[in-house]
Amino acid sequence: FGPPWADILLKKENFLACKGAEIALCYYSGPEESQTGGAATPCDLSSPWTADCTCYVIPAGHPYFVDINAILNLDVYLDTIKKCGSDGSKCQPTGPHSAPVCDAINSGNFVPGAEVISTFSLALAANRDIPLGSTACYKPAVPDPLYAGCMTAPCKKLRDGSNGDPVVDPYTGLELAQCACPLWQGNFQVGQGTEQDPESCTLGDDNVWSAAYSPKEELLPLLPPPPPPPHYCWPDAPGDTGCPLLPPNYLPQVPRNVSCQKVCSEYKQSNHMGIQVGYTCDATLCTAASDPILVKSACTGLAKHSPSEILKLETEVGFSCAASQICGCEPNKKTNDAIWRFNEAQRALDIDSQCEQNGTLCGTSP
């Protein structure tokens, strides 16, 4: 069906669910001019084989997704299909296992020297000015279509040449990265627009779209966005795509295929400078997604520890940022103090924290 850099989707199980690392989101990349009024995110042809694509950096803690057919590291690909099956059905969200590709990306070992890896995220889906969509670009309407297959491509964060500070998109508040995306020639779908418009498939000015391709028409609404889990929502994702917080005074039954011992162990092991960031991330991510700086501060360090059982539980029950409450996991004192500070920071921004909405993750005043 094509090499990994063609970014092919054959069935919905091909998308593997991960959580932990900050990633680059190239879903909206391509044109030389900004589509939002913020920074431009072009894909410039840099050689006959690659494009330099400017992409959004999604903070750690947000769930992200990898197409099993587009893993550019061969050893990681072989490990992943051994555990997940060739189609990904044995790994989350459709199966019980965590995918090895998630661990490789979270550990920073997927591509030596890369600061972030390009995958897919729904983190901007709640922003109606950056919509999800699909525009089909097929032969013969588009002669010899060329596109950048950015899934699992290596990226470096963009920095200001004068002071080395990160380059930030003023529209989203997110940092930007440049990814080296391999090129492929063939049919593709662009993740913007809702109707086929061949004129929009060719950008000109040595620019190409970051895109992917599904040969199955019934999957086009899912490309590149992955399908929802069984409960028709994504844990910890924003807006309409995300699962809700726990209602007040309600705890669902723990599914039989989930180990609360593992869940609490993952929270305990998410130690960053004495703070168990699994808790601080939960206390902030699902309520303050509009403030990427606050989310980044709350979730820093999560990538070093796999939260696969946490993601598994939240996917099964259909609630966001809720695993510690469901399993009764208890943060240490330093973490409780940090949770309280993050709640105070949200209050200063007129954001209702989880503590205010359902009485959980309140922390303690230091």
PDB file of N, CA and C in Angstrom, residues 102-190:
ATOM      1  N   CYS A 102       4.547   4.630  21.034  1.00  0.00           N
ATOM      2  CA  CYS A 102       4.242   5.669  22.022  1.00  0.00           C
ATOM      3  C   CYS A 102       5.402   5.815  23.007  1.00  0.00           C
ATOM      4  N   ASP A 103       5.909   4.681  23.486  1.00  0.00           N
ATOM      5  CA  ASP A 103       7.016   4.711  24.445  1.00  0.00           C
ATOM      6  C   ASP A 103       8.265   5.309  23.811  1.00  0.00           C
ATOM      7  N   ALA A 104       8.519   4.993  22.535  1.00  0.00           N
ATOM      8  CA  ALA A 104       9.701   5.526  21.855  1.00  0.00           C
ATOM      9  C   ALA A 104       9.616   7.037  21.701  1.00  0.00           C
ATOM     10  N   ILE A 105       8.437   7.547  21.380  1.00  0.00           N
ATOM     11  CA  ILE A 105       8.263   8.993  21.236  1.00  0.00           C
ATOM     12  C   ILE A 105       8.326   9.673  22.597  1.00  0.00           C
ATOM     13  N   ASN A 106       7.671   9.092  23.595  1.00  0.00           N
ATOM     14  CA  ASN A 106       7.670   9.692  24.929  1.00  0.00           C
ATOM     15  C   ASN A 106       9.069   9.756  25.527  1.00  0.00           C
ATOM     16  N   SER A 107       9.890   8.760  25.242  1.00  0.00           N
ATOM     17  CA  SER A 107      11.236   8.706  25.815  1.00  0.00           C
ATOM     18  C   SER A 107      12.229   9.595  25.093  1.00  0.00           C
ATOM     19  N   GLY A 108      11.848  10.111  23.932  1.00  0.00           N
ATOM     20  CA  GLY A 108      12.756  10.946  23.148  1.00  0.00           C
ATOM     21  C   GLY A 108      13.741  10.150  22.326  1.00  0.00           C
ATOM     22  N   ASN A 109      13.519   8.832  22.197  1.00  0.00           N
ATOM     23  CA  ASN A 109      14.456   7.974  21.484  1.00  0.00           C
ATOM     24  C   ASN A 109      13.994   7.588  20.089  1.00  0.00           C
ATOM     25  N   PHE A 110      12.901   8.178  19.619  1.00  0.00           N
ATOM     26  CA  PHE A 110      12.365   7.772  18.316  1.00  0.00           C
ATOM     27  C   PHE A 110      13.311   8.170  17.181  1.00  0.00           C
ATOM     28  N   VAL A 111      13.750   9.428  17.184  1.00  0.00           N
ATOM     29  CA  VAL A 111      14.755   9.912  16.225  1.00  0.00           C
ATOM     30  C   VAL A 111      15.800  10.687  17.017  1.00  0.00           C
ATOM     31  N   PRO A 112      17.029  10.199  17.082  1.00  0.00           N
ATOM     32  CA  PRO A 112      18.068  10.910  17.841  1.00  0.00           C
ATOM     33  C   PRO A 112      18.230  12.344  17.353  1.00  0.00           C
ATOM     34  N   GLY A 113      18.257  13.270  18.295  1.00  0.00           N
ATOM     35  CA  GLY A 113      18.445  14.674  17.961  1.00  0.00           C
ATOM     36  C   GLY A 113      17.176  15.457  17.743  1.00  0.00           C
ATOM     37  N   ALA A 114      16.046  14.776  17.556  1.00  0.00           N
ATOM     38  CA  ALA A 114      14.779  15.488  17.359  1.00  0.00           C
ATOM     39  C   ALA A 114      14.260  16.010  18.698  1.00  0.00           C
ATOM     40  N   GLU A 115      13.744  17.224  18.707  1.00  0.00           N
ATOM     41  CA  GLU A 115      13.151  17.780  19.927  1.00  0.00           C
ATOM     42  C   GLU A 115      11.719  17.311  20.106  1.00  0.00           C
ATOM     43  N   VAL A 116      10.986  17.223  19.025  1.00  0.00           N
ATOM     44  CA  VAL A 116       9.611  16.717  19.048  1.00  0.00           C
ATOM     45  C   VAL A 116       9.397  15.890  17.786  1.00  0.00           C
ATOM     46  N   ILE A 117       8.371  15.047  17.815  1.00  0.00           N
ATOM     47  CA  ILE A 117       8.019  14.204  16.673  1.00  0.00           C
ATOM     48  C   ILE A 117       6.629  14.625  16.181  1.00  0.00           C
ATOM     49  N   SER A 118       6.474  14.650  14.875  1.00  0.00           N
ATOM     50  CA  SER A 118       5.190  15.005  14.278  1.00  0.00           C
ATOM     51  C   SER A 118       4.220  13.830  14.361  1.00  0.00           C
ATOM     52  N   THR A 119       3.075  14.045  14.993  1.00  0.00           N
ATOM     53  CA  THR A 119       1.998  13.051  15.024  1.00  0.00           C
ATOM     54  C   THR A 119       0.679  13.802  14.813  1.00  0.00           C
ATOM     55  N   PHE A 120      -0.433  13.234  15.243  1.00  0.00           N
ATOM     56  CA  PHE A 120      -1.718  13.927  15.117  1.00  0.00           C
ATOM     57  C   PHE A 120      -2.331  14.154  16.481  1.00  0.00           C
ATOM     58  N   SER A 121      -2.965  15.301  16.665  1.00  0.00           N
ATOM     59  CA  SER A 121      -3.628  15.646  17.913  1.00  0.00           C
ATOM     60  C   SER A 121      -4.924  16.392  17.625  1.00  0.00           C
ATOM     61  N   LEU A 122      -5.880  16.234  18.522  1.00  0.00           N
ATOM     62  CA  LEU A 122      -7.141  16.972  18.445  1.00  0.00           C
ATOM     63  C   LEU A 122      -7.104  18.235  19.295  1.00  0.00           C
ATOM     64  N   ALA A 123      -5.920  18.651  19.718  1.00  0.00           N
ATOM     65  CA  ALA A 123      -5.805  19.746  20.676  1.00  0.00           C
ATOM     66  C   ALA A 123      -6.392  21.051  20.173  1.00  0.00           C
ATOM     67  N   LEU A 124      -6.414  21.263  18.858  1.00  0.00           N
ATOM     68  CA  LEU A 124      -6.955  22.507  18.307  1.00  0.00           C
ATOM     69  C   LEU A 124      -8.352  22.326  17.726  1.00  0.00           C
ATOM     70  N   ALA A 125      -8.916  21.147  17.900  1.00  0.00           N
ATOM     71  CA  ALA A 125     -10.212  20.872  17.284  1.00  0.00           C
ATOM     72  C   ALA A 125     -11.325  21.751  17.832  1.00  0.00           C
ATOM     73  N   ALA A 126     -11.168  22.225  19.071  1.00  0.00           N
ATOM     74  CA  ALA A 126     -12.218  23.047  19.674  1.00  0.00           C
ATOM     75  C   ALA A 126     -12.212  24.463  19.118  1.00  0.00           C
ATOM     76  N   ASN A 127     -11.125  24.838  18.433  1.00  0.00           N
ATOM     77  CA  ASN A 127     -11.030  26.183  17.874  1.00  0.00           C
ATOM     78  C   ASN A 127     -11.700  26.185  16.502  1.00  0.00           C
ATOM     79  N   ARG A 128     -12.843  26.820  16.402  1.00  0.00           N
ATOM     80  CA  ARG A 128     -13.626  26.753  15.168  1.00  0.00           C
ATOM     81  C   ARG A 128     -12.966  27.503  14.015  1.00  0.00           C
ATOM     82  N   ASP A 129     -11.966  28.322  14.293  1.00  0.00           N
ATOM     83  CA  ASP A 129     -11.256  29.011  13.227  1.00  0.00           C
ATOM     84  C   ASP A 129     -10.131  28.165  12.655  1.00  0.00           C
ATOM     85  N   ILE A 130      -9.862  26.994  13.264  1.00  0.00           N
ATOM     86  CA  ILE A 130      -8.886  26.048  12.720  1.00  0.00           C
ATOM     87  C   ILE A 130      -9.597  24.706  12.618  1.00  0.00           C
ATOM     88  N   PRO A 131     -10.528  24.577  11.684  1.00  0.00           N
ATOM     89  CA  PRO A 131     -11.406  23.406  11.676  1.00  0.00           C
ATOM     90  C   PRO A 131     -10.731  22.165  11.114  1.00  0.00           C
ATOM     91  N   LEU A 132     -11.304  21.022  11.451  1.00  0.00           N
ATOM     92  CA  LEU A 132     -10.937  19.770  10.824  1.00  0.00           C
ATOM     93  C   LEU A 132     -11.775  19.611   9.567  1.00  0.00           C
ATOM     94  N   GLY A 133     -11.189  19.017   8.549  1.00  0.00           N
ATOM     95  CA  GLY A 133     -11.942  18.823   7.320  1.00  0.00           C
ATOM     96  C   GLY A 133     -11.242  17.833   6.427  1.00  0.00           C
ATOM     97  N   SER A 134     -11.666  17.752   5.178  1.00  0.00           N
ATOM     98  CA  SER A 134     -11.018  16.849   4.233  1.00  0.00           C
ATOM     99  C   SER A 134     -11.278  17.327   2.818  1.00  0.00           C
ATOM    100  N   THR A 135     -10.210  17.570   2.076  1.00  0.00           N
ATOM    101  CA  THR A 135     -10.291  17.908   0.664  1.00  0.00           C
ATOM    102  C   THR A 135      -9.531  16.844  -0.120  1.00  0.00           C
ATOM    103  N   ALA A 136     -10.200  16.192  -1.052  1.00  0.00           N
ATOM    104  CA  ALA A 136      -9.594  15.114  -1.822  1.00  0.00           C
ATOM    105  C   ALA A 136      -8.819  15.679  -3.002  1.00  0.00           C
ATOM    106  N   CYS A 137      -7.591  15.192  -3.173  1.00  0.00           N
ATOM    107  CA  CYS A 137      -6.719  15.643  -4.256  1.00  0.00           C
ATOM    108  C   CYS A 137      -6.277  14.413  -5.045  1.00  0.00           C
ATOM    109  N   TYR A 138      -6.966  14.148  -6.140  1.00  0.00           N
ATOM    110  CA  TYR A 138      -6.755  12.913  -6.884  1.00  0.00           C
ATOM    111  C   TYR A 138      -6.356  13.206  -8.325  1.00  0.00           C
ATOM    112  N   LYS A 139      -5.659  12.245  -8.926  1.00  0.00           N
ATOM    113  CA  LYS A 139      -5.487  12.257 -10.370  1.00  0.00           C
ATOM    114  C   LYS A 139      -6.836  11.890 -10.993  1.00  0.00           C
ATOM    115  N   PRO A 140      -7.170  12.327 -12.209  1.00  0.00           N
ATOM    116  CA  PRO A 140      -6.381  13.199 -13.069  1.00  0.00           C
ATOM    117  C   PRO A 140      -6.625  14.685 -12.840  1.00  0.00           C
ATOM    118  N   ALA A 141      -7.546  15.013 -11.885  1.00  0.00           N
ATOM    119  CA  ALA A 141      -7.843  16.440 -11.665  1.00  0.00           C
ATOM    120  C   ALA A 141      -6.600  17.201 -11.238  1.00  0.00           C
ATOM    121  N   VAL A 142      -5.715  16.535 -10.515  1.00  0.00           N
ATOM    122  CA  VAL A 142      -4.474  17.163 -10.065  1.00  0.00           C
ATOM    123  C   VAL A 142      -3.310  16.356 -10.632  1.00  0.00           C
ATOM    124  N   PRO A 143      -2.708  16.814 -11.722  1.00  0.00           N
ATOM    125  CA  PRO A 143      -1.622  16.045 -12.342  1.00  0.00           C
ATOM    126  C   PRO A 143      -0.431  15.884 -11.394  1.00  0.00           C
ATOM    127  N   ASP A 144       0.030  14.643 -11.268  1.00  0.00           N
ATOM    128  CA  ASP A 144       1.212  14.341 -10.465  1.00  0.00           C
ATOM    129  C   ASP A 144       1.191  15.025  -9.098  1.00  0.00           C
ATOM    130  N   PRO A 145       0.158  14.805  -8.294  1.00  0.00           N
ATOM    131  CA  PRO A 145       0.080  15.491  -6.995  1.00  0.00           C
ATOM    132  C   PRO A 145       1.229  15.102  -6.073  1.00  0.00           C
ATOM    133  N   LEU A 146       1.785  16.086  -5.400  1.00  0.00           N
ATOM    134  CA  LEU A 146       2.913  15.900  -4.492  1.00  0.00           C
ATOM    135  C   LEU A 146       2.511  16.411  -3.121  1.00  0.00           C
ATOM    136  N   TYR A 147       2.865  15.669  -2.069  1.00  0.00           N
ATOM    137  CA  TYR A 147       2.529  16.124  -0.722  1.00  0.00           C
ATOM    138  C   TYR A 147       3.598  15.671   0.261  1.00  0.00           C
ATOM    139  N   ALA A 148       3.577  16.283   1.451  1.00  0.00           N
ATOM    140  CA  ALA A 148       4.518  15.939   2.522  1.00  0.00           C
ATOM    141  C   ALA A 148       3.840  14.987   3.495  1.00  0.00           C
ATOM    142  N   GLY A 149       4.454  13.838   3.730  1.00  0.00           N
ATOM    143  CA  GLY A 149       3.944  12.875   4.706  1.00  0.00           C
ATOM    144  C   GLY A 149       4.645  13.089   6.041  1.00  0.00           C
ATOM    145  N   CYS A 150       4.055  13.878   6.911  1.00  0.00           N
ATOM    146  CA  CYS A 150       4.745  14.332   8.129  1.00  0.00           C
ATOM    147  C   CYS A 150       4.601  13.401   9.328  1.00  0.00           C
ATOM    148  N   MET A 151       3.760  12.381   9.242  1.00  0.00           N
ATOM    149  CA  MET A 151       3.559  11.504  10.394  1.00  0.00           C
ATOM    150  C   MET A 151       4.870  10.862  10.843  1.00  0.00           C
ATOM    151  N   THR A 152       5.232  11.074  12.088  1.00  0.00           N
ATOM    152  CA  THR A 152       6.438  10.610  12.786  1.00  0.00           C
ATOM    153  C   THR A 152       7.724  11.239  12.259  1.00  0.00           C
ATOM    154  N   ALA A 153       7.619  12.357  11.544  1.00  0.00           N
ATOM    155  CA  ALA A 153       8.818  13.052  11.081  1.00  0.00           C
ATOM    156  C   ALA A 153       9.510  13.759  12.248  1.00  0.00           C
ATOM    157  N   PRO A 154      10.843  13.906  12.192  1.00  0.00           N
ATOM    158  CA  PRO A 154      11.574  14.603  13.264  1.00  0.00           C
ATOM    159  C   PRO A 154      11.475  16.112  13.124  1.00  0.00           C
ATOM    160  N   CYS A 155      11.467  16.808  14.264  1.00  0.00           N
ATOM    161  CA  CYS A 155      11.265  18.257  14.260  1.00  0.00           C
ATOM    162  C   CYS A 155      12.194  18.943  15.257  1.00  0.00           C
ATOM    163  N   LYS A 156      12.509  20.191  14.958  1.00  0.00           N
ATOM    164  CA  LYS A 156      13.240  21.070  15.859  1.00  0.00           C
ATOM    165  C   LYS A 156      12.384  22.302  16.137  1.00  0.00           C
ATOM    166  N   LYS A 157      12.383  22.746  17.374  1.00  0.00           N
ATOM    167  CA  LYS A 157      11.628  23.951  17.698  1.00  0.00           C
ATOM    168  C   LYS A 157      12.275  25.179  17.066  1.00  0.00           C
ATOM    169  N   LEU A 158      11.432  26.077  16.562  1.00  0.00           N
ATOM    170  CA  LEU A 158      11.927  27.330  16.002  1.00  0.00           C
ATOM    171  C   LEU A 158      12.288  28.283  17.134  1.00  0.00           C
ATOM    172  N   ARG A 159      13.390  28.976  16.973  1.00  0.00           N
ATOM    173  CA  ARG A 159      13.853  29.915  18.000  1.00  0.00           C
ATOM    174  C   ARG A 159      14.223  31.242  17.378  1.00  0.00           C
ATOM    175  N   ASP A 160      14.022  32.292  18.155  1.00  0.00           N
ATOM    176  CA  ASP A 160      14.365  33.641  17.724  1.00  0.00           C
ATOM    177  C   ASP A 160      15.879  33.750  17.591  1.00  0.00           C
ATOM    178  N   GLY A 161      16.336  34.220  16.439  1.00  0.00           N
ATOM    179  CA  GLY A 161      17.767  34.295  16.198  1.00  0.00           C
ATOM    180  C   GLY A 161      18.502  35.255  17.095  1.00  0.00           C
ATOM    181  N   SER A 162      17.800  36.261  17.621  1.00  0.00           N
ATOM    182  CA  SER A 162      18.486  37.279  18.426  1.00  0.00           C
ATOM    183  C   SER A 162      18.674  36.857  19.879  1.00  0.00           C
ATOM    184  N   ASN A 163      17.715  36.134  20.431  1.00  0.00           N
ATOM    185  CA  ASN A 163      17.816  35.779  21.853  1.00  0.00           C
ATOM    186  C   ASN A 163      17.580  34.306  22.146  1.00  0.00           C
ATOM    187  N   GLY A 164      17.260  33.533  21.130  1.00  0.00           N
ATOM    188  CA  GLY A 164      17.073  32.098  21.333  1.00  0.00           C
ATOM    189  C   GLY A 164      15.755  31.709  21.958  1.00  0.00           C
ATOM    190  N   ASP A 165      14.843  32.678  22.147  1.00  0.00           N
ATOM    191  CA  ASP A 165      13.537  32.351  22.714  1.00  0.00           C
ATOM    192  C   ASP A 165      12.696  31.566  21.703  1.00  0.00           C
ATOM    193  N   PRO A 166      11.787  30.713  22.175  1.00  0.00           N
ATOM    194  CA  PRO A 166      10.914  29.981  21.257  1.00  0.00           C
ATOM    195  C   PRO A 166      10.073  30.930  20.419  1.00  0.00           C
ATOM    196  N   VAL A 167       9.836  30.561  19.171  1.00  0.00           N
ATOM    197  CA  VAL A 167       8.928  31.316  18.313  1.00  0.00           C
ATOM    198  C   VAL A 167       7.509  30.845  18.612  1.00  0.00           C
ATOM    199  N   VAL A 168       6.632  31.775  18.936  1.00  0.00           N
ATOM    200  CA  VAL A 168       5.265  31.453  19.367  1.00  0.00           C
ATOM    201  C   VAL A 168       4.262  32.012  18.375  1.00  0.00           C
ATOM    202  N   ASP A 169       3.293  31.207  18.000  1.00  0.00           N
ATOM    203  CA  ASP A 169       2.209  31.660  17.142  1.00  0.00           C
ATOM    204  C   ASP A 169       1.280  32.555  17.955  1.00  0.00           C
ATOM    205  N   PRO A 170       1.077  33.810  17.554  1.00  0.00           N
ATOM    206  CA  PRO A 170       0.249  34.719  18.364  1.00  0.00           C
ATOM    207  C   PRO A 170      -1.222  34.342  18.389  1.00  0.00           C
ATOM    208  N   TYR A 171      -1.679  33.553  17.427  1.00  0.00           N
ATOM    209  CA  TYR A 171      -3.099  33.198  17.373  1.00  0.00           C
ATOM    210  C   TYR A 171      -3.446  32.098  18.365  1.00  0.00           C
ATOM    211  N   THR A 172      -2.630  31.042  18.403  1.00  0.00           N
ATOM    212  CA  THR A 172      -2.910  29.909  19.283  1.00  0.00           C
ATOM    213  C   THR A 172      -2.146  29.967  20.598  1.00  0.00           C
ATOM    214  N   GLY A 173      -1.066  30.765  20.649  1.00  0.00           N
ATOM    215  CA  GLY A 173      -0.202  30.791  21.819  1.00  0.00           C
ATOM    216  C   GLY A 173       0.735  29.606  21.891  1.00  0.00           C
ATOM    217  N   LEU A 174       0.792  28.812  20.827  1.00  0.00           N
ATOM    218  CA  LEU A 174       1.636  27.625  20.807  1.00  0.00           C
ATOM    219  C   LEU A 174       3.003  27.920  20.194  1.00  0.00           C
ATOM    220  N   GLU A 175       4.012  27.203  20.690  1.00  0.00           N
ATOM    221  CA  GLU A 175       5.318  27.271  20.058  1.00  0.00           C
ATOM    222  C   GLU A 175       5.246  26.633  18.670  1.00  0.00           C
ATOM    223  N   LEU A 176       6.230  26.989  17.829  1.00  0.00           N
ATOM    224  CA  LEU A 176       6.299  26.440  16.487  1.00  0.00           C
ATOM    225  C   LEU A 176       7.563  25.604  16.323  1.00  0.00           C
ATOM    226  N   ALA A 177       7.482  24.612  15.464  1.00  0.00           N
ATOM    227  CA  ALA A 177       8.629  23.751  15.166  1.00  0.00           C
ATOM    228  C   ALA A 177       8.730  23.586  13.664  1.00  0.00           C
ATOM    229  N   GLN A 178       9.919  23.234  13.205  1.00  0.00           N
ATOM    230  CA  GLN A 178      10.110  22.910  11.798  1.00  0.00           C
ATOM    231  C   GLN A 178      10.420  21.427  11.682  1.00  0.00           C
ATOM    232  N   CYS A 179       9.642  20.745  10.838  1.00  0.00           N
ATOM    233  CA  CYS A 179       9.751  19.300  10.688  1.00  0.00           C
ATOM    234  C   CYS A 179      10.256  18.945   9.299  1.00  0.00           C
ATOM    235  N   ALA A 180      11.124  17.942   9.236  1.00  0.00           N
ATOM    236  CA  ALA A 180      11.649  17.450   7.964  1.00  0.00           C
ATOM    237  C   ALA A 180      10.746  16.322   7.482  1.00  0.00           C
ATOM    238  N   CYS A 181       9.805  16.659   6.611  1.00  0.00           N
ATOM    239  CA  CYS A 181       8.774  15.714   6.185  1.00  0.00           C
ATOM    240  C   CYS A 181       9.114  15.131   4.814  1.00  0.00           C
ATOM    241  N   PRO A 182       9.175  13.812   4.687  1.00  0.00           N
ATOM    242  CA  PRO A 182       9.440  13.206   3.378  1.00  0.00           C
ATOM    243  C   PRO A 182       8.291  13.449   2.411  1.00  0.00           C
ATOM    244  N   LEU A 183       8.617  13.484   1.124  1.00  0.00           N
ATOM    245  CA  LEU A 183       7.633  13.749   0.080  1.00  0.00           C
ATOM    246  C   LEU A 183       7.149  12.455  -0.555  1.00  0.00           C
ATOM    247  N   TRP A 184       5.904  12.487  -1.038  1.00  0.00           N
ATOM    248  CA  TRP A 184       5.350  11.370  -1.783  1.00  0.00           C
ATOM    249  C   TRP A 184       4.471  11.915  -2.891  1.00  0.00           C
ATOM    250  N   GLN A 185       4.473  11.218  -4.010  1.00  0.00           N
ATOM    251  CA  GLN A 185       3.684  11.632  -5.165  1.00  0.00           C
ATOM    252  C   GLN A 185       2.559  10.646  -5.365  1.00  0.00           C
ATOM    253  N   GLY A 186       1.341  11.145  -5.303  1.00  0.00           N
ATOM    254  CA  GLY A 186       0.179  10.268  -5.439  1.00  0.00           C
ATOM    255  C   GLY A 186      -1.060  10.947  -4.910  1.00  0.00           C
ATOM    256  N   ASN A 187      -2.172  10.248  -4.925  1.00  0.00           N
ATOM    257  CA  ASN A 187      -3.422  10.790  -4.402  1.00  0.00           C
ATOM    258  C   ASN A 187      -3.289  11.096  -2.913  1.00  0.00           C
ATOM    259  N   PHE A 188      -3.997  12.128  -2.460  1.00  0.00           N
ATOM    260  CA  PHE A 188      -3.967  12.455  -1.041  1.00  0.00           C
ATOM    261  C   PHE A 188      -5.218  13.225  -0.653  1.00  0.00           C
ATOM    262  N   GLN A 189      -5.412  13.346   0.666  1.00  0.00           N
ATOM    263  CA  GLN A 189      -6.465  14.200   1.209  1.00  0.00           C
ATOM    264  C   GLN A 189      -5.828  15.218   2.151  1.00  0.00           C
ATOM    265  N   VAL A 190      -6.261  16.454   1.998  1.00  0.00           N
ATOM    266  CA  VAL A 190      -5.783  17.546   2.848  1.00  0.00           C
ATOM    267  C   VAL A 190      -6.737  17.701   4.021  1.00  0.00           C
TER     268      VAL A 190
END
